[in-house]
Coordinates of C-alpha atoms in Angstrom, one line a residue:
M1 CA 146.7 -194.8 128.1
A2 CA 148.4 -195.0 124.7
V3 CA 149.3 -198.2 123.0
V4 CA 151.6 -196.1 120.4
K5 CA 153.2 -192.9 121.3
A6 CA 151.1 -189.9 119.8
R7 CA 151.2 -186.8 120.3
N8 CA 148.5 -184.1 119.3
Q9 CA 149.5 -184.1 115.8
D10 CA 150.2 -187.7 115.1
I11 CA 146.2 -187.5 116.5
D12 CA 145.5 -185.6 114.0
M13 CA 147.0 -186.6 111.3
L14 CA 145.1 -190.0 111.8
A15 CA 141.9 -188.4 112.3
R16 CA 142.1 -186.8 108.7
L17 CA 143.5 -190.4 107.5
L18 CA 140.1 -191.8 109.4
R19 CA 138.4 -189.1 107.2
A20 CA 139.6 -190.2 104.2
E21 CA 139.7 -193.4 104.3
A22 CA 136.2 -194.4 104.9
E23 CA 134.2 -191.6 106.2
T24 CA 131.1 -193.3 104.2
E25 CA 131.7 -196.4 106.5
G26 CA 130.2 -194.1 109.3
E27 CA 132.4 -194.3 113.1
M28 CA 133.0 -197.6 113.4
G29 CA 134.4 -198.0 109.4
M30 CA 137.0 -195.3 110.5
L31 CA 137.3 -196.5 113.6
L32 CA 138.7 -200.2 111.6
V33 CA 140.8 -197.9 109.4
G34 CA 142.7 -197.2 112.8
N35 CA 142.9 -200.6 114.2
V36 CA 144.7 -201.3 111.0
G37 CA 147.2 -198.5 111.4
I38 CA 147.7 -199.5 115.0
N39 CA 148.7 -203.2 114.0
R40 CA 150.6 -202.3 111.1
I41 CA 153.1 -200.4 114.0
R42 CA 152.4 -202.3 116.8
G43 CA 153.1 -206.0 115.2
N44 CA 156.0 -205.2 113.4
C45 CA 156.0 -207.7 111.0
S46 CA 155.6 -208.4 107.3
D47 CA 155.3 -205.3 105.1
F48 CA 155.4 -203.6 107.9
K49 CA 159.1 -204.0 110.0
G50 CA 160.2 -201.3 111.4
I51 CA 156.9 -198.6 111.3
R52 CA 156.9 -197.6 114.8
T53 CA 155.1 -193.9 114.6
I54 CA 152.1 -193.0 112.8
P55 CA 153.4 -190.6 110.7
Q56 CA 155.9 -193.2 109.3
M57 CA 152.5 -196.2 109.0
I58 CA 150.7 -193.3 107.1
N59 CA 153.9 -192.1 105.0
Q60 CA 155.3 -195.5 104.3
P61 CA 154.9 -195.8 100.5
H62 CA 151.6 -197.2 98.9
A63 CA 150.2 -197.6 101.6
F64 CA 147.1 -195.6 102.1
E65 CA 145.3 -194.7 98.7
A66 CA 143.6 -191.4 100.5
L67 CA 146.9 -189.9 100.2
Q68 CA 146.8 -188.8 96.7
H69 CA 143.0 -187.3 97.5
G70 CA 142.4 -183.7 98.5
L71 CA 140.2 -184.7 101.8
Y72 CA 143.4 -186.2 103.2
Y73 CA 144.7 -182.5 103.2
Q74 CA 141.9 -181.2 105.4
S75 CA 141.9 -180.0 108.7
A76 CA 140.9 -182.5 111.4
R77 CA 137.9 -182.9 113.1
D78 CA 136.9 -183.0 116.2
R79 CA 134.8 -186.4 115.6
E80 CA 137.8 -188.1 113.8
R81 CA 139.9 -186.9 116.6
R82 CA 138.1 -188.6 119.3
L83 CA 137.7 -192.2 116.5
A84 CA 141.9 -191.8 116.1
Q85 CA 142.0 -191.5 120.2
R86 CA 140.3 -194.8 120.6
A87 CA 142.2 -196.6 118.6
V88 CA 146.3 -195.2 119.7
S89 CA 143.8 -196.0 123.7
G90 CA 144.2 -199.6 122.1
E91 CA 140.0 -200.2 120.9
R92 CA 140.0 -202.7 118.9
N93 CA 136.6 -203.9 116.9
W94 CA 136.3 -206.7 114.3
P95 CA 136.8 -207.0 111.7
A96 CA 139.9 -205.3 112.4
K97 CA 141.0 -206.4 115.2
F98 CA 144.3 -208.1 114.1
S99 CA 143.7 -206.8 110.8
L100 CA 147.2 -205.7 108.5
W101 CA 144.9 -204.9 105.3
Y102 CA 141.7 -203.8 104.0
F103 CA 140.5 -202.9 100.7
R104 CA 137.5 -202.0 99.2
P105 CA 136.9 -204.3 96.4
G106 CA 134.6 -203.1 92.7
S107 CA 133.5 -199.9 92.2
F108 CA 132.5 -197.3 94.6
E109 CA 128.8 -197.4 93.7
N110 CA 128.6 -201.0 92.9
P111 CA 131.3 -203.2 96.1
G112 CA 132.4 -206.1 95.0
P113 CA 132.6 -210.1 96.8
C114 CA 135.6 -209.7 99.3
P115 CA 138.3 -212.3 98.1
P116 CA 139.1 -215.1 100.5
T117 CA 142.6 -213.7 100.5
W118 CA 144.8 -211.0 100.4
Y119 CA 148.4 -210.5 100.5
N120 CA 147.9 -214.3 100.7
Q121 CA 146.5 -213.4 104.3
P122 CA 143.0 -214.5 104.8
L123 CA 139.8 -212.5 105.0
A124 CA 138.2 -211.4 108.6
G125 CA 135.4 -209.9 107.2
R126 CA 133.8 -207.3 105.9
W127 CA 132.8 -204.1 107.1
K128 CA 129.9 -202.1 104.7
K129 CA 132.4 -202.0 101.2
H130 CA 135.5 -202.9 102.8
C131 CA 137.0 -206.3 103.1
F132 CA 139.3 -206.9 106.6
Y133 CA 142.4 -209.3 106.1
E134 CA 144.7 -210.4 109.3
P135 CA 147.7 -212.1 109.0
T136 CA 148.6 -215.8 110.0
A137 CA 150.2 -216.5 113.5
E138 CA 152.8 -217.4 111.2
E139 CA 153.2 -214.3 109.1
C140 CA 152.8 -212.0 112.2
E141 CA 152.9 -213.4 115.5
N142 CA 153.3 -210.4 117.0
V143 CA 149.9 -208.8 115.9
Y144 CA 148.0 -211.3 118.4
N145 CA 150.8 -210.9 120.8
T146 CA 149.9 -207.1 121.8
F147 CA 147.1 -206.8 124.4

């Protein structure tokens, strides 16, 4: 059962985002990106108030750098569709289990260390080159109450 409403075109859209944002991080890295996106929809807090759908989440201004690159605009593939469906179905994994933010510090070839905070939120952990940040309960209690 889905934890957010998702039409087939929403799954495709999320699948394209997963690939464009984290293909080099493997399946788990792509799933973690999906976790963050679903958390943004379900949390309804911080910079993500009023974000209720996958298209709104993906098209939020300045939310995802991948929308500026061609890979996002290629067709969705079955592998990424399956990962998108798992995220929409509520599968969550550390360090993105409650995270609303992630980024890759340093350059692509030479990732830097994860800062202890990002957007004033504490580091939850790292997966390969990406650092994940979850909000404090004061910032977004709702993200902790979604399951």
